[in-house]
mmCIF file of C-alpha atoms in Angstrom:
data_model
loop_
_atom_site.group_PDB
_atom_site.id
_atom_site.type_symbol
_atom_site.label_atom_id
_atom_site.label_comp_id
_atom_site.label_asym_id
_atom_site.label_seq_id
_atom_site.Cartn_x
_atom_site.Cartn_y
_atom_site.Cartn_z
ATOM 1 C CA UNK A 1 9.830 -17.483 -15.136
ATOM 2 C CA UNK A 2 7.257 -15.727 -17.224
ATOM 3 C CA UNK A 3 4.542 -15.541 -14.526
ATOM 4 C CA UNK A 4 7.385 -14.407 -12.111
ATOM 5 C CA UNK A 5 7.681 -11.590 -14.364
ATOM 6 C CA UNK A 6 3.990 -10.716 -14.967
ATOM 7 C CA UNK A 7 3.595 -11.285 -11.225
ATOM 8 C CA UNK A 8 6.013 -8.593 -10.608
ATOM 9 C CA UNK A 9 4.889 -6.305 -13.208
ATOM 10 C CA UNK A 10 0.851 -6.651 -11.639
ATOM 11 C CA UNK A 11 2.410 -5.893 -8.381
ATOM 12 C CA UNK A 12 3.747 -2.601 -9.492
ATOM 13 C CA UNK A 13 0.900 -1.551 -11.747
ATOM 14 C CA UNK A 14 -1.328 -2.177 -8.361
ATOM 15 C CA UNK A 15 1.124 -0.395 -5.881
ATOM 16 C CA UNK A 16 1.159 2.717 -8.784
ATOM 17 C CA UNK A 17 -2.982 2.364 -9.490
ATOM 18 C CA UNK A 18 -3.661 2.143 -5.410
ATOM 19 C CA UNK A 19 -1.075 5.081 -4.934
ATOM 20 C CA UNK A 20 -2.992 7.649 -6.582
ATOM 21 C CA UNK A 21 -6.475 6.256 -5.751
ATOM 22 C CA UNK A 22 -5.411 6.723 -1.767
ATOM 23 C CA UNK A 23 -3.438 10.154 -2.508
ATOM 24 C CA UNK A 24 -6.586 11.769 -4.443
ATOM 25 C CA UNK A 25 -9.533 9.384 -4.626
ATOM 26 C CA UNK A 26 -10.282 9.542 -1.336
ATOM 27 C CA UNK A 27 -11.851 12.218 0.652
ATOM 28 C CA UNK A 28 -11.500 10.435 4.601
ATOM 29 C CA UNK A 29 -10.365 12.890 6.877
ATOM 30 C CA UNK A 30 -8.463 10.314 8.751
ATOM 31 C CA UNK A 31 -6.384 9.362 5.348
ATOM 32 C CA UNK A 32 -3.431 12.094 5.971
ATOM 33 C CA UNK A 33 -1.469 12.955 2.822
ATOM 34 C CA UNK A 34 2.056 11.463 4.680
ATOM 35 C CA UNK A 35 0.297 7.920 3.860
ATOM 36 C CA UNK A 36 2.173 5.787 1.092
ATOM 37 C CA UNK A 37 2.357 2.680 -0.476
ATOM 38 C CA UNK A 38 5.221 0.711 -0.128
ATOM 39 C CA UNK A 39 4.237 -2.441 -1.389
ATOM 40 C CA UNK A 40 1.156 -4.577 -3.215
ATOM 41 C CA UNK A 41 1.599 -8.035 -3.281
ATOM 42 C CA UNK A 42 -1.467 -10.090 -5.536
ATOM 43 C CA UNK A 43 -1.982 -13.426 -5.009
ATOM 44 C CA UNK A 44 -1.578 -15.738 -8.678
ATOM 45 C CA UNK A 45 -4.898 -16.346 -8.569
ATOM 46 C CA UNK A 46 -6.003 -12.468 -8.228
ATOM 47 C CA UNK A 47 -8.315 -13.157 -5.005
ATOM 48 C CA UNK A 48 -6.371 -11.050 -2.696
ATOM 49 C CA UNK A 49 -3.782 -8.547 -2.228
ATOM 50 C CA UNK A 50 -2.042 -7.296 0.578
ATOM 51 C CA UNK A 51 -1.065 -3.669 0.455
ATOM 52 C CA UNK A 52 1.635 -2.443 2.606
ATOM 53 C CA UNK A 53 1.336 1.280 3.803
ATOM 54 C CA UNK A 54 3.616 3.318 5.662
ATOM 55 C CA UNK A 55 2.309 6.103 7.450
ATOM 56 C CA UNK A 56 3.836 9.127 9.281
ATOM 57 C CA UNK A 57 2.495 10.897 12.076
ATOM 58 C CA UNK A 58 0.133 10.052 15.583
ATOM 59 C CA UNK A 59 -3.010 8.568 14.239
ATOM 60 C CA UNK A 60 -1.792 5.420 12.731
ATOM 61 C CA UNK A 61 -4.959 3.175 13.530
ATOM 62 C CA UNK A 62 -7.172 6.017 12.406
ATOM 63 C CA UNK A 63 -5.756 5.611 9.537
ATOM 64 C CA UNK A 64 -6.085 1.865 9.270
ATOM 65 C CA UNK A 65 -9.800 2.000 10.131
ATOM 66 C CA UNK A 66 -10.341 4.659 7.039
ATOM 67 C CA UNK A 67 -8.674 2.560 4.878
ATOM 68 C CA UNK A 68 -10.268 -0.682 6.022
ATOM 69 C CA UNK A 69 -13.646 1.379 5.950
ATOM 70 C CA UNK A 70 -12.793 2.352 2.634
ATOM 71 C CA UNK A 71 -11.372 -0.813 0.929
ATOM 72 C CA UNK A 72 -15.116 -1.619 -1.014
ATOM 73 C CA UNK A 73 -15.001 2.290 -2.546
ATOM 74 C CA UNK A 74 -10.821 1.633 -3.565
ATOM 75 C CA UNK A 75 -11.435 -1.713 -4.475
ATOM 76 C CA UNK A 76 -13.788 -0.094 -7.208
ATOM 77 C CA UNK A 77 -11.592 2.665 -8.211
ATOM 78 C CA UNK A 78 -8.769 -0.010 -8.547
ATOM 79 C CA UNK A 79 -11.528 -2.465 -10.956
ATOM 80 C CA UNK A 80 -12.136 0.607 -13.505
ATOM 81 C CA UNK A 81 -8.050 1.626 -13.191
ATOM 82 C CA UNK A 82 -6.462 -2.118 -13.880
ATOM 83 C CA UNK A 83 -8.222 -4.496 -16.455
ATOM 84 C CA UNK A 84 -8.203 -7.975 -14.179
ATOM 85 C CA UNK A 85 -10.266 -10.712 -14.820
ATOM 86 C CA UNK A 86 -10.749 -10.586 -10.766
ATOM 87 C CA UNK A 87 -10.397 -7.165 -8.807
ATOM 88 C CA UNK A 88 -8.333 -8.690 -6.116
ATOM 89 C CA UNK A 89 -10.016 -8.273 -2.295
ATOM 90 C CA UNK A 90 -8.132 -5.638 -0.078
ATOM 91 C CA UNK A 91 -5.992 -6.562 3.533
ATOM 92 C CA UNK A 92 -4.375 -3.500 4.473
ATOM 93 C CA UNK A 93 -1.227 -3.883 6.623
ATOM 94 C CA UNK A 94 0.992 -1.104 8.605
ATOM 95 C CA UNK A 95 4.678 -1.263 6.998
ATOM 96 C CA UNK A 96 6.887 0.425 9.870
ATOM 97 C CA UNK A 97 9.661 0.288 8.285
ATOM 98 C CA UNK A 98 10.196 3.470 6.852
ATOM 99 C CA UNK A 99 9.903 4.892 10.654
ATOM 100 C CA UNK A 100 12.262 2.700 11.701
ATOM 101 C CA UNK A 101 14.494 3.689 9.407
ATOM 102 C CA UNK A 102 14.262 7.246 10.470
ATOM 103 C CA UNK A 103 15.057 6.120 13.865
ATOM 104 C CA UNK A 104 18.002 4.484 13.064
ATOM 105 C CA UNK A 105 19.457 7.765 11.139
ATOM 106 C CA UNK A 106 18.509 9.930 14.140
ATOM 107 C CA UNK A 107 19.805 7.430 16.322
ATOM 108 C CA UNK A 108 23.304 7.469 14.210
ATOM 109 C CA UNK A 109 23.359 11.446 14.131
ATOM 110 C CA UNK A 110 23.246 11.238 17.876
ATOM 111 C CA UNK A 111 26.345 9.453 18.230
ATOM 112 C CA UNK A 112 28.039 10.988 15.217
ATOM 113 C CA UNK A 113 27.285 14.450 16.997
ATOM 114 C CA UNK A 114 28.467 13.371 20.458
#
């Protein structure tokens, strides 16, 4: 139970650290400011984390690729931000379901309005 916990709390330390390294560390044109973290999940062993980002508006992959592009560059903001043992390796991965909750409100106006 205590690793579960120390899991959990590394998870949200991450998600916070990555937050503000993607909001202001990074200068990418293709990294819009409607792009947000909405999950970091760090494997026990601190190899890898998968970061979950949801992102509003057209250019979804361009974003993707920036971040991808960029993952070496955050990877070393995230090492001098969080005192690991290991800085974990990056996998970005679209979250969509932010958007889909939108759709599902809009689609539920529609019928409350009709």
């Amino acid at each position: 139970m205590k690793n579960n916990k120390r899991q959990m709390r590394l998870n949200d330390q991450v998600k916070r650290e990555l937050a503000e390294i993607i909001r202001s560390g990074l200068r990418d044109p293709r990294i819009g400011t409607v792009t947000s973290v909405t999950r970091a999940e760090v494997t026990p062993d601190l190899k890898y984390c998968k970061i979950y980002i949801s992102i509003l508006g057209d250019d979804k992959a361009g974003v993707m690729d920036g971040l991808t592009s960029a993952s070496g560059y955050i990877r070393k903001l995230l090492a001098e931000r969080v005192n690991l043992r290991q800085t974990p390796e990056l996998r970005f991965i679209h979250d969509d379901a932010i958007e889909h909750g939108l759709r599902i409100s809009r689609l539920i106006d529609e019928v409350i309005n009709d």
